[in-house]
Amino acid sequence: SYLVFVRSPYPHALIKSVDTAAASAMPGVLRVITGAEMAEAGVKPMAGVAGFKRGDGSDCVSPPRYALAHGRARFVGEQVVAIVADSVQQARDAAEAVVIDYEDLPMVVDVQNATAEGAPLLDDAATGNISAEMKHGNAEATAAAFAKASHVVTLDIANQRVVALTIEPRSVLADFDATTDRTTIRMSTQMPSGARDTICACLGLAKEKVRVVVGDVGGGFGMKTGAYPEDVAVAYAARAVKRPVKWVSERSEEFLSSAHGRDIESHAELALAADGKILGLRIKTLANVGAYATGTGVAIQLLIGPWVQTSVYDIQTIDFHFKAVLTNTAPTGAYRGAGRPEAIFTIERLMDEAARQTGIDRVALRRRNFIHPDQMPYKNPMGQTYDTGQFESVMNQGLALADWDGFEARAAASAKEGKQRGIGIATFLEWTGGNVFEERVTVSVQADGIIEVFSAVNAMGQGIATSLAQLAVDAFGVPIEKVRIVLGDTDRGDGFGSAGSRSLFTGGSAVRVGAERTIDKARDLAAKEFEAAAADVNYANGMFTVAGTDLKLDLFALAGKQPEREIFVDSTSAVAGPTWPNGCHICEIEIDPPTGDVTVVAYSSVNDVGRVINPMIVRGQLDGGAVQGIGQALYEQVVYDHETGQPVTGSLMDYVAPRADVIESMFKTEMDEATPCKNNPLGVKGVGELGTIGATPAVVNAVADAFARNGLGSKAALLQMPLSPSRVWQAMQESAAAVIRA
C-alpha cells in the first residue's frame, strides 16, 4: 500500500475540523489518518529543543511537533492528513476529497519581523518568538578592546536559507509483522539508530520492536539525520493497516518540508590594532530555526558554529550573542557544514574587508594573525582545543597552486575581453566528529574465506564502504574481494551513524582497532593449534606462522576449526577528540558588466585532511563540497513571500542549483598530509564538509575584490548571497549612478 500526505496550504492556521468521510469511501483507500486520531492513540510529539535557555534563564521553547499537525499548522507544507491506499493514484485522489476547515492566523517568515514588537507568536510561551539564546565570551573585555582599536570593521552578513537537494528524496517503507509485533522500516537515512529511537519514542514502542534497515542512500548532506514526522506517520500507518506502507517524497515535498539549511543574519564587528593585529571580535546573530526548533537546528547556530568562529586566527577576546528565532517556515537543521560555513563566511568576509579598509594586504593580514604551530595544542576562546595545524604553510601552498602572483596578468587579459576579474581567498578550519567519539564494529572471519565487518556508520554516496574495506585490507593483508562491509541495520548494531564528517576518523578508527583485536584473538587461537606461545606466533597476509619453524595456518582455515566456523569480535573503541581539518581555498571569477553574470574561472584549494586513505574519494568530497559552496554563493536561495508566507522557490523551476559545468576543468585540488591528526589512530581528519566551508567565502571575496578593483569598493561590503546576475548588475548600476550624480 502507498501513503500520500495532505499538507497545509497555510503558513499559520487553526485546524478547526477535518472531514475524511468522502476520502475514506473512495476506491482502494485503506485508511485516512488524522492528527487527532494519532493523538488519541497516544502518539507523542517529537522531541523538541532541550538543554538550551532563553535570555531570562527560562527553558528553551518550541511548539509541540506532531507526526500529523494537530490543532494548529505552522508552515506551508506541514503534513496534516495521511491517506493509505492500494495505489499512489488512489491515495492522491482521496487526498483531494479530504475537507479541512482552517482558520487563517497571522504569520511571520523572517527573523526581523518575528522579533519585532507585537509580532504573531508561534508559541505563547516563546515571547518575541525566541526559542533559545546563548552568549559567549566577555562583553566588557571585548568593549575595551574595541575602545582602543585603531580600526573597527563592521559588516551585516546574511547566510541565506538553502535546501539540501539530494538526488534521492526521502523514502520510507514500513512493514508490520503482527505475529512478532515488530515493525521493519527501510528508509533513506544517515542515522538508522537515531531514526529508530525517535520513532519508538513517539509510538511508545520498545527499541527491540523496531528495526531500521538502510541500503544505498542517494545523498544526505545532513538533511537525512534523524527521523522526520513523516517517518513516524508511515510507521504508525503500517501498524494500523497491518500491511507494508510505502511513502516516497516528491521533489516539491522536499522543498516544502525537508530540513532547510543556514538562514541567519549577523551583525559582525572586528577590532584591529594599527599593525593589523586582531584585538576583538563581536557578533550578534538571529538564526531562523523555522516553525519547530530542534536540538540540532538550535545547537548548530548557537553552539557549533561559534566553536569555529575565530577559525585559524589567534583571537581570544570575543563577545557573541546568538538567538534562535521561530518563524512560519520549514524547520532548519543540519546541512553540509552545519554552522561552520556560516561562521567561516563571517570571519573571512571580515578579514578581506579589514584588509581593504586598513590598506594592509589581505595575505599579510592573515599571516599576522595566524595561530602558529608552536602554539599547538591551542585552546580557542570557545574552549575548543586544536590538536594540530600549520595554517600558514597550507596558505603558502594554496598561493602557489593558484599562481596568486600571476593574477594581475590574468586580470588584464580579462579586461581586454570586457570582463572584470577578481580573486578571493579563504583560510579556515572546521570541527568534525559530532562530539560522538565512540563507535562499535563487529568483525567476523568466516571459514568460507570472507571477513565481514559491520559498522553503524552509513553510506550516503561518500564512498565510506570502500574506505572501510581498505582499512580492513591494510590490517588483515588480504585481497579486498575477501572483505565484506555491512552497514545500515539496527538489528546488527547501534551507533551514531554518519554526520559531522565522522565516518572515517571515528568509524574507520573503530574498524582498525576491531581488526587488530580480531587478529590478536586469532593469534591466541592459532597458538593453541600450534601448541606454541602466542608471542612466537606471527601474522601476515592472512597466514599465521611460528618463528623458527615451517608451521603455517591460514586465517580462514583457523576460522573453520572453531565451533561456530568463524572468529568473531565485538569491538567498541573511541577516538580522543574531534579533528580540525583546514585549508586555503582561492577562487577567481569574471563579471560580465552588461549582465552582472558571475563565472567561476579558476578554483584552487590545498586541504589539510591528515592521512588520506583513498585520494580519489577525498578529492571527490572536496570538489563536490566546493560546488555546493559555489551554489550558495551564486545561485541558491529559498524564498518565502513576506505577505502570504508561501514558498516561491518550491521546485527546480524556481530554485537554481549548481550544475556539473560549474567546475568544468579548472579545479585544482591538493591534499596536505604533513600534519596528521593526533586524536585517532589513523591520523585522518574529517573531509566531507571542508569544500563547502571554504568555497562560499572564497567566491564572494572574489566578487568583492572585482568590485574594489573597478572602483566599487564601497559596494563590496554590501554584497549579499546569492550573487545572482540581477543583484550584481543592480549593485554596479547603483554605484555608476552615484558616480554620475557626484
XYZ file of C-alpha atoms in Angstrom:
742
model
C 0.000 0.000 0.000
C 1.034 3.587 -0.558
C 0.822 6.721 1.549
C 0.200 10.295 0.450
C 0.113 13.342 2.719
C -2.330 16.212 2.680
C -0.261 19.257 3.567
C -1.211 22.647 4.922
C -1.604 25.386 2.310
C -1.430 27.971 5.102
C 1.703 29.233 6.890
C -0.235 29.551 10.148
C -3.753 28.316 10.790
C -6.022 26.662 13.316
C -7.238 23.248 12.171
C -10.899 23.552 13.170
C -12.147 20.303 11.635
C -11.114 17.527 9.266
C -13.797 15.707 7.255
C -12.460 12.399 5.964
C -15.769 10.657 5.140
C -15.650 11.123 1.370
C -11.985 10.213 1.148
C -12.449 7.084 3.254
C -15.178 5.807 0.914
C -13.106 6.118 -2.246
C -11.839 3.045 -4.137
C -8.678 1.430 -2.818
C -8.470 3.583 0.310
C -7.388 1.595 3.353
C -7.125 4.302 5.981
C -7.369 8.069 6.365
C -5.310 9.136 9.368
C -5.558 12.494 11.122
C -3.506 14.198 13.788
C -6.447 13.868 16.178
C -6.505 10.084 15.673
C -2.786 9.770 16.362
C -3.070 11.935 19.475
C -5.964 9.817 20.745
C -3.866 6.707 20.107
C -1.191 8.112 22.413
C 1.356 9.046 19.789
C 3.667 11.574 21.379
C 5.042 14.756 19.797
C 8.590 14.588 18.508
C 11.334 15.667 20.878
C 11.936 19.382 20.545
C 14.830 21.547 21.601
C 16.260 20.810 25.045
C 19.259 21.804 27.105
C 19.270 25.431 25.995
C 17.964 28.512 27.784
C 16.269 31.768 26.908
C 17.711 35.144 27.829
C 15.811 35.321 31.114
C 17.163 31.948 32.211
C 13.953 30.072 31.470
C 13.984 26.845 29.476
C 14.025 26.950 25.710
C 10.666 26.887 23.928
C 9.260 25.288 20.810
C 5.721 24.345 19.793
C 4.887 20.617 20.016
C 5.618 18.941 16.689
C 3.274 16.100 15.839
C 3.636 13.453 13.151
C 0.461 14.951 11.703
C -0.400 18.538 12.629
C -2.947 18.665 15.417
C -4.708 21.839 16.465
C -2.503 24.178 14.502
C -0.440 24.137 11.311
C 2.622 26.359 11.415
C 4.171 26.332 7.946
C 3.147 25.738 4.357
C 3.716 22.069 3.628
C 3.260 20.751 7.150
C 1.592 17.331 6.963
C -1.990 17.290 8.259
C -3.597 14.054 6.984
C -2.163 10.752 5.749
C -4.001 8.659 3.142
C -3.148 4.951 2.764
C -4.411 3.254 -0.402
C -3.687 0.370 -2.737
C -2.005 2.674 -5.258
C -0.367 6.073 -5.247
C -3.002 7.463 -7.603
C -5.861 6.246 -5.418
C -4.218 7.909 -2.409
C -3.780 11.138 -4.357
C -7.406 11.091 -5.478
C -8.563 10.563 -1.906
C -6.351 13.385 -0.685
C -8.307 15.729 -2.949
C -11.515 14.652 -1.206
C -10.388 15.499 2.327
C -12.107 18.650 3.572
C -10.194 20.666 6.173
C -11.620 23.770 7.799
C -8.723 26.130 8.508
C -8.833 29.457 10.338
C -6.094 31.632 8.940
C -3.792 33.140 11.593
C -1.251 35.987 11.400
C 2.160 34.725 10.347
C 5.777 35.809 10.003
C 8.552 34.273 7.894
C 11.693 36.324 8.634
C 13.709 36.970 11.786
C 13.430 40.750 11.763
C 9.644 40.775 11.698
C 9.420 37.755 14.002
C 11.352 39.568 16.728
C 9.587 42.898 16.256
C 7.239 44.104 18.981
C 3.724 42.778 18.520
C 4.742 40.002 16.119
C 2.396 36.987 15.957
C 3.720 34.204 18.193
C 4.219 30.616 17.099
C 4.038 29.516 20.717
C 2.537 31.545 23.538
C 5.499 30.756 25.778
C 8.002 31.945 23.176
C 7.833 35.677 23.828
C 9.440 37.566 20.993
C 9.471 34.257 19.085
C 12.815 33.498 20.733
C 13.222 29.764 21.209
C 16.657 29.926 22.819
C 19.711 32.143 23.037
C 23.337 31.956 24.071
C 26.102 34.394 24.875
C 29.797 33.541 24.632
C 32.920 35.404 25.673
C 33.448 38.521 27.724
C 31.423 41.565 26.696
C 33.356 44.010 28.895
C 36.784 42.852 27.731
C 35.620 42.992 24.135
C 34.237 46.505 24.566
C 37.604 47.581 25.996
C 39.399 46.049 23.012
C 37.161 47.908 20.602
C 37.685 51.158 22.508
C 41.436 51.046 21.968
C 41.315 49.742 18.383
C 42.808 51.744 15.528
C 40.383 50.142 13.071
C 36.880 48.763 13.507
C 35.324 46.879 10.599
C 31.572 46.289 10.606
C 29.527 44.089 8.297
C 25.906 42.983 8.172
C 26.004 39.484 6.733
C 23.206 37.153 5.676
C 23.624 33.435 5.145
C 20.502 32.735 3.139
C 18.277 29.681 3.520
C 19.053 26.776 1.182
C 17.763 23.250 0.528
C 19.887 20.115 0.628
C 18.647 18.899 -2.784
C 19.710 15.259 -2.560
C 19.356 13.240 -5.768
C 17.245 10.706 -3.860
C 14.355 12.221 -1.904
C 13.317 10.832 1.453
C 11.661 7.417 1.223
C 10.165 5.098 3.834
C 8.796 1.551 3.620
C 7.343 0.213 6.872
C 6.212 -3.373 7.335
C 4.422 -4.596 10.477
C 4.584 -8.256 11.500
C 1.637 -8.907 13.811
C 2.983 -12.294 14.920
C 6.126 -10.743 16.406
C 4.713 -7.246 16.975
C 7.773 -5.897 15.139
C 7.994 -3.108 12.598
C 10.723 -3.165 9.975
C 11.416 0.180 8.352
C 13.510 0.577 5.233
C 14.411 4.200 4.782
C 16.868 6.650 3.290
C 18.689 7.996 6.347
C 22.175 8.784 7.597
C 21.391 7.690 11.152
C 19.428 4.405 11.377
C 19.682 4.073 15.166
C 18.645 7.671 15.794
C 15.672 7.369 13.442
C 14.573 4.157 15.172
C 14.877 5.700 18.623
C 12.729 8.697 17.673
C 10.047 6.555 16.045
C 9.963 4.287 19.119
C 9.710 7.277 21.467
C 6.781 8.746 19.525
C 4.883 5.451 19.147
C 5.666 4.239 22.661
C 7.499 1.140 21.451
C 10.478 -0.673 22.923
C 13.561 -0.395 20.716
C 13.608 -4.129 20.031
C 10.170 -3.758 18.391
C 11.528 -1.652 15.541
C 14.248 -2.491 13.040
C 15.595 0.137 10.658
C 17.372 -1.059 7.530
C 19.198 1.274 5.161
C 20.517 0.435 1.716
C 22.203 2.849 -0.635
C 21.377 6.460 0.199
C 21.383 8.868 -2.704
C 22.814 11.798 -0.806
C 22.169 13.097 2.679
C 24.179 16.291 3.276
C 22.897 16.352 6.872
C 19.263 16.663 5.803
C 18.703 12.934 6.442
C 19.954 12.873 10.025
C 17.374 11.502 12.433
C 13.654 10.942 11.931
C 11.039 13.219 10.402
C 7.351 13.444 11.340
C 6.542 11.677 8.072
C 8.638 8.681 9.168
C 6.595 8.363 12.358
C 3.350 8.616 10.397
C 4.381 5.878 7.946
C 5.393 3.553 10.792
C 2.067 4.234 12.543
C 0.152 3.622 9.310
C 1.810 0.235 8.748
C 0.825 -0.863 12.240
C -2.701 0.482 11.717
C -3.439 -1.271 8.394
C -1.204 -4.287 9.152
C 0.282 -4.116 5.670
C 3.513 -2.740 4.244
C 3.171 1.006 3.677
C 5.434 2.953 1.356
C 5.962 6.707 1.044
C 8.358 8.321 -1.393
C 8.624 12.075 -1.120
C 8.081 14.097 -4.254
C 10.580 16.803 -5.096
C 8.021 19.502 -4.264
C 7.510 17.933 -0.824
C 11.261 18.032 -0.239
C 11.312 21.750 -0.965
C 8.410 22.267 1.426
C 9.181 20.046 4.387
C 12.673 18.580 4.493
C 15.093 20.375 6.802
C 16.461 23.558 5.248
C 19.939 24.865 5.976
C 21.609 28.148 7.057
C 19.243 31.171 7.312
C 20.999 33.506 9.732
C 21.506 37.270 9.863
C 24.606 38.562 11.634
C 25.954 41.923 12.674
C 29.711 41.360 12.867
C 32.479 43.651 14.058
C 36.251 43.213 14.067
C 38.639 45.403 16.094
C 42.232 45.734 14.883
C 45.386 47.463 16.079
C 47.264 49.795 13.742
C 49.524 46.930 12.637
C 46.535 44.728 11.742
C 46.620 42.505 14.806
C 43.082 41.476 15.719
C 42.079 42.731 19.158
C 38.492 41.542 19.406
C 35.517 40.025 17.594
C 31.875 40.873 18.289
C 28.923 39.129 16.621
C 25.175 39.281 17.106
C 23.122 36.753 15.168
C 19.471 35.965 14.628
C 19.019 32.398 13.391
C 15.766 31.403 11.711
C 15.071 27.885 13.017
C 11.623 27.654 11.420
C 8.302 26.687 12.941
C 9.707 23.981 15.216
C 13.054 24.346 16.909
C 15.037 21.125 17.087
C 18.031 20.341 19.238
C 20.142 20.031 16.101
C 18.878 23.217 14.492
C 19.492 25.280 17.621
C 22.856 23.730 18.526
C 24.225 24.317 15.030
C 23.723 28.074 15.231
C 24.083 28.781 18.954
C 27.000 26.481 19.744
C 28.638 24.504 16.930
C 29.173 27.424 14.545
C 30.620 29.563 17.339
C 33.110 26.784 18.139
C 35.000 27.688 14.941
C 34.095 31.369 14.709
C 37.659 32.555 15.396
C 38.935 29.945 12.920
C 42.687 29.825 12.251
C 43.310 33.216 13.840
C 44.748 33.925 17.282
C 41.719 35.728 18.724
C 40.933 35.347 22.409
C 38.633 38.319 23.048
C 35.081 37.691 21.865
C 31.519 38.813 22.504
C 28.930 36.598 20.796
C 25.166 36.763 21.192
C 23.090 34.260 19.213
C 19.306 33.873 19.190
C 17.207 31.074 17.698
C 14.038 32.589 16.235
C 10.770 30.792 15.455
C 9.050 31.648 12.157
C 6.293 30.164 9.982
C 8.748 28.375 7.717
C 10.066 24.828 7.421
C 12.395 23.933 10.309
C 16.116 24.276 9.704
C 18.659 21.628 10.597
C 21.936 20.139 9.509
C 23.147 20.936 6.010
C 26.662 20.223 4.808
C 28.949 22.038 7.241
C 26.179 22.752 9.765
C 27.104 26.076 11.332
C 30.745 26.079 10.338
C 30.149 27.520 6.819
C 28.162 30.370 8.334
C 30.858 31.121 10.923
C 33.756 30.901 8.463
C 31.911 33.016 5.905
C 31.515 35.739 8.525
C 35.162 35.836 9.661
C 36.568 35.566 6.130
C 34.372 38.388 4.845
C 35.555 40.472 7.818
C 39.203 39.685 7.077
C 39.002 40.815 3.466
C 37.012 43.918 4.338
C 39.550 44.733 7.065
C 42.333 44.479 4.504
C 40.515 46.918 2.194
C 39.795 49.408 4.954
C 43.245 49.327 6.570
C 45.229 49.122 3.354
C 47.047 46.026 4.644
C 47.493 43.279 2.071
C 44.963 40.534 2.795
C 47.563 37.773 2.700
C 49.816 39.750 5.046
C 46.860 40.407 7.347
C 46.234 36.688 7.619
C 49.908 35.937 8.279
C 49.883 38.491 11.084
C 47.000 36.754 12.831
C 47.513 33.032 12.222
C 47.831 30.612 15.125
C 51.356 29.209 14.831
C 52.350 25.526 15.055
C 54.329 26.153 18.248
C 51.053 27.234 19.921
C 49.571 23.741 19.462
C 47.623 22.338 21.172
C 45.709 25.603 21.039
C 42.553 26.375 23.022
C 40.325 28.913 21.301
C 38.049 31.297 23.258
C 35.149 28.844 22.925
C 37.158 26.272 24.871
C 37.833 24.094 21.824
C 41.326 22.600 21.562
C 43.017 22.268 18.172
C 45.446 19.347 18.310
C 47.441 20.242 15.188
C 47.589 22.776 12.381
C 50.106 24.504 10.122
C 47.866 27.186 8.733
C 50.492 29.450 7.195
C 52.109 26.513 5.426
C 48.764 25.486 3.955
C 48.158 29.066 2.756
C 51.613 29.213 1.167
C 50.842 26.043 -0.755
C 47.476 27.453 -1.792
C 49.006 30.681 -3.078
C 51.499 28.710 -5.154
C 48.876 26.330 -6.534
C 46.658 29.248 -7.578
C 49.581 31.276 -9.012
C 48.480 34.191 -6.850
C 51.335 36.394 -8.076
C 50.288 35.917 -11.695
C 46.782 37.204 -11.155
C 47.372 40.746 -12.427
C 48.253 39.460 -15.878
C 45.105 37.328 -15.946
C 43.012 40.300 -14.811
C 44.448 42.398 -17.634
C 43.608 39.682 -20.149
C 40.037 39.539 -18.840
C 39.743 43.327 -19.114
C 40.636 43.128 -22.795
C 37.636 40.819 -23.201
C 35.399 43.329 -21.403
C 35.279 41.255 -18.200
C 36.098 42.267 -14.642
C 38.211 39.657 -12.874
C 38.543 39.192 -9.109
C 40.403 36.797 -6.838
C 39.231 35.682 -3.422
C 40.860 33.716 -0.638
C 39.619 31.839 2.408
C 41.916 30.375 5.059
C 39.950 28.422 7.620
C 39.421 25.344 9.723
C 36.460 23.293 10.804
C 35.385 20.946 13.579
C 34.377 17.386 12.785
C 33.053 14.451 14.709
C 29.641 15.343 16.078
C 31.312 15.055 19.505
C 30.346 11.374 19.462
C 33.716 9.705 19.639
C 32.812 6.095 20.395
C 31.938 3.576 17.712
C 31.176 -0.132 17.666
C 32.088 -2.638 14.970
C 31.797 -6.393 14.695
C 34.341 -8.432 12.770
C 33.683 -11.974 11.609
C 36.401 -14.046 9.945
C 34.443 -16.799 8.234
C 35.533 -20.237 7.117
C 34.360 -19.575 3.551
C 37.121 -17.017 3.064
C 35.246 -13.798 3.862
C 35.966 -11.180 6.525
C 32.684 -9.453 7.311
C 32.816 -6.101 9.072
C 29.676 -4.404 10.389
C 29.725 -0.709 11.275
C 26.974 1.681 12.341
C 28.333 4.481 10.161
C 26.368 4.798 6.978
C 26.924 5.071 3.236
C 25.257 8.019 1.509
C 27.312 8.361 -1.641
C 30.531 9.357 0.125
C 32.320 6.060 -0.546
C 32.707 5.100 3.110
C 32.233 1.365 2.455
C 35.239 1.409 0.134
C 37.384 3.275 2.647
C 36.419 0.917 5.476
C 37.223 -2.072 3.266
C 40.635 -0.584 2.515
C 41.336 -0.266 6.235
C 40.386 -3.906 6.755
C 42.679 -4.880 3.890
C 45.528 -2.891 5.443
C 45.060 -4.675 8.759
C 44.482 -8.228 7.548
C 46.662 -8.143 4.443
C 44.086 -9.972 2.320
C 42.676 -9.064 -1.124
C 39.804 -6.585 -0.987
C 37.411 -9.103 -2.550
C 37.677 -11.104 0.677
C 36.300 -8.182 2.715
C 32.567 -7.545 3.029
C 31.399 -4.315 4.653
C 27.870 -4.365 6.119
C 26.146 -1.101 7.055
C 22.694 0.172 7.887
C 20.913 -2.383 10.082
C 19.897 -1.647 13.658
C 19.499 -5.381 14.349
C 23.203 -5.805 13.671
C 24.328 -2.971 15.912
C 23.725 0.529 17.209
C 25.754 3.643 16.613
C 25.538 7.357 15.983
C 25.627 6.987 12.210
C 27.182 9.321 9.664
C 27.116 13.041 10.375
C 29.630 15.753 11.125
C 32.316 14.202 8.888
C 32.891 11.460 11.474
C 32.520 8.316 9.343
C 36.195 7.671 8.649
C 38.017 9.140 11.611
C 35.628 7.587 14.168
C 34.153 4.673 12.233
C 37.375 3.947 10.359
C 39.395 4.050 13.546
C 36.938 1.577 15.073
C 37.466 -0.757 12.102
C 41.227 -0.539 12.544
C 41.001 -1.291 16.273
C 38.434 -4.035 15.715
C 40.610 -5.684 13.074
C 43.652 -5.589 15.341
C 41.650 -7.122 18.188
C 40.435 -9.843 15.845
C 43.981 -10.653 14.775
C 45.037 -10.808 18.433
C 42.203 -13.218 19.212
C 43.043 -15.293 16.162
C 46.709 -15.368 17.197
C 45.747 -16.882 20.551
C 43.629 -19.494 18.769
C 46.470 -20.247 16.367
C 48.908 -20.606 19.259
C 46.705 -23.354 20.698
C 46.669 -25.118 17.345
C 50.452 -24.821 17.078
C 50.932 -25.657 20.750
C 53.192 -22.632 20.851
C 53.388 -19.430 22.859
C 51.256 -16.629 21.383
C 54.317 -14.375 21.453
C 56.022 -16.712 18.973
C 53.120 -16.671 16.522
C 53.424 -14.189 13.663
C 50.672 -12.983 11.362
C 50.972 -11.541 7.859
C 48.779 -11.547 4.758
C 46.191 -13.997 6.027
C 48.712 -16.534 7.349
C 49.950 -17.457 10.829
C 53.465 -18.818 11.256
C 55.652 -19.780 14.194
C 59.036 -18.132 14.458
C 61.897 -20.519 13.681
C 59.649 -23.267 12.251
C 57.897 -24.091 8.999
C 54.472 -24.273 10.686
C 51.715 -22.387 8.862
C 47.983 -21.927 9.306
C 45.653 -19.957 7.058
C 43.413 -17.410 8.803
C 40.234 -18.765 7.213
C 41.228 -22.368 7.872
C 41.662 -21.380 11.503
C 38.123 -19.969 11.461
C 36.888 -23.283 10.101
C 38.341 -25.084 13.111
C 36.177 -23.088 15.525
C 32.841 -24.463 16.781
C 30.914 -21.621 15.079
C 33.187 -21.811 11.990
C 34.073 -18.173 12.492
C 36.299 -15.919 14.568
C 34.017 -13.194 15.894
C 34.917 -9.999 17.745
C 32.521 -7.323 19.007
C 34.676 -4.226 19.423
C 33.876 -0.809 20.839
C 36.559 1.865 20.785
C 36.849 5.621 20.926
C 38.945 8.397 19.464
C 40.410 11.051 21.745
C 38.567 14.074 20.398
C 37.419 15.960 17.293
C 39.568 16.644 14.260
C 40.314 20.095 12.891
C 40.783 19.847 9.117
C 41.738 23.126 7.496
C 42.501 24.619 4.151
C 43.244 27.504 1.858
C 40.746 27.948 -0.965
C 41.330 30.510 -3.714
C 38.768 31.397 -6.359
C 38.918 33.568 -9.456
C 35.760 34.922 -11.050
C 34.868 37.056 -14.024
C 31.968 39.508 -14.026
C 30.246 40.384 -17.295
C 29.318 44.060 -16.644
C 26.403 44.315 -19.119
C 24.583 41.384 -17.465
C 26.084 41.075 -13.977
C 26.755 37.402 -14.631
C 29.497 35.907 -12.430
C 31.532 32.976 -13.736
C 33.987 30.960 -11.696
C 37.028 30.684 -13.962
C 39.585 29.131 -11.593
C 39.409 27.344 -8.255
C 42.388 26.089 -6.293
C 42.471 24.509 -2.868
C 45.017 22.945 -0.540
C 43.400 20.909 2.193
C 44.969 19.572 5.388
C 42.877 16.449 5.956
C 45.570 14.440 7.734
C 46.312 10.994 6.354
C 44.450 10.220 3.115
C 43.065 6.690 2.821
C 41.587 6.984 -0.681
C 42.724 10.039 -2.674
C 40.011 9.710 -5.308
C 37.230 9.659 -2.722
C 38.764 12.561 -0.791
C 39.118 14.618 -3.951
C 35.508 13.867 -4.838
C 34.370 15.006 -1.390
C 36.393 18.216 -1.586
C 35.306 19.138 -5.106
C 31.675 18.133 -4.588
C 31.577 20.165 -1.388
C 33.090 23.159 -3.146
C 30.418 23.015 -5.843
C 27.738 23.178 -3.133
C 29.512 26.171 -1.601
C 29.655 27.848 -5.011
C 25.949 27.114 -5.326
C 25.155 29.081 -2.188
C 27.459 31.924 -3.172
C 25.999 32.427 -6.631
C 22.677 30.671 -7.174
C 20.721 29.124 -4.330
C 18.082 30.691 -2.078
C 14.837 29.538 -0.512
C 12.405 32.446 -0.679
C 9.165 32.840 1.260
C 6.721 35.564 0.301
C 6.532 38.005 3.206
C 2.887 38.871 2.587
C 1.474 35.359 2.146
C 4.035 33.071 3.780
C 4.082 30.945 0.644
C 7.392 29.484 -0.539
C 8.040 30.802 -4.038
C 11.046 28.551 -4.702
C 9.166 25.276 -4.474
C 10.683 23.452 -7.412
C 13.722 23.326 -9.670
C 11.860 25.680 -11.979
C 12.361 28.404 -9.356
C 15.338 27.283 -7.285
C 18.705 27.497 -9.045
C 21.206 24.743 -8.236
C 24.797 24.421 -9.432
C 25.385 22.043 -12.307
C 28.359 19.917 -13.275
C 29.536 22.527 -15.781
C 30.318 24.865 -12.868
C 33.637 23.116 -12.350
C 34.488 22.231 -15.964
C 38.254 21.593 -15.890
C 39.524 24.493 -13.818
C 39.577 22.863 -10.373
C 42.988 22.288 -8.799
C 42.702 20.290 -5.587
C 45.570 19.132 -3.405
C 45.761 17.363 -0.045
C 48.417 18.151 2.551
C 49.217 15.054 4.657
C 52.082 16.644 6.588
C 50.069 17.209 9.773
C 48.270 14.019 10.820
C 45.568 14.234 13.450
C 46.703 13.174 16.920
C 43.223 12.252 18.152
C 42.764 8.960 16.297
C 44.989 6.002 15.383
C 44.674 6.602 11.637
C 45.840 10.226 11.681
C 42.875 11.151 9.464
C 40.744 14.282 9.678
C 37.140 14.726 8.571
C 36.804 15.821 4.955
C 33.158 15.648 3.879
C 32.269 19.273 4.588
C 35.564 21.093 4.108
C 34.981 22.091 0.482
C 31.597 23.649 1.204
C 33.003 25.698 4.070
C 35.858 27.164 2.042
C 34.081 27.794 -1.233
C 31.418 30.272 -0.204
C 33.716 32.960 1.262
C 36.341 32.395 -1.455
C 33.769 33.083 -4.191
C 32.136 36.077 -2.510
C 35.517 37.556 -1.607
C 36.495 37.213 -5.273
C 33.425 39.168 -6.389
C 34.088 41.814 -3.735
C 37.681 42.024 -4.998
C 36.476 42.577 -8.556
C 34.211 45.367 -7.316
C 37.053 47.023 -5.418
C 39.440 46.776 -8.374
C 36.917 48.567 -10.542
C 36.139 51.489 -8.276
C 33.207 49.918 -6.475
C 34.936 49.260 -3.157
C 32.138 50.857 -1.154
C 29.727 48.286 -2.564
C 31.983 45.327 -1.794
C 30.969 45.373 1.865
C 27.284 45.328 0.951
C 27.295 42.216 -1.234
C 24.895 39.524 -0.076
C 24.430 35.991 -1.307
C 23.335 34.685 -3.681
C 25.287 36.881 -6.069
C 22.826 36.441 -8.897
C 23.295 38.401 -12.129
C 20.440 40.751 -11.231
C 21.884 41.533 -7.794
C 25.392 42.096 -9.129
C 24.150 44.190 -12.052
C 21.944 46.285 -9.756
C 24.845 46.944 -7.370
C 27.044 48.023 -10.271
C 24.346 50.334 -11.656
C 23.755 51.978 -8.293
C 27.457 52.661 -7.994
C 27.644 54.037 -11.501
C 24.666 56.312 -10.804
C 26.327 57.580 -7.635
C 29.453 58.470 -9.625
C 27.366 60.320 -12.216
C 25.486 62.279 -9.534
C 28.759 63.237 -7.885
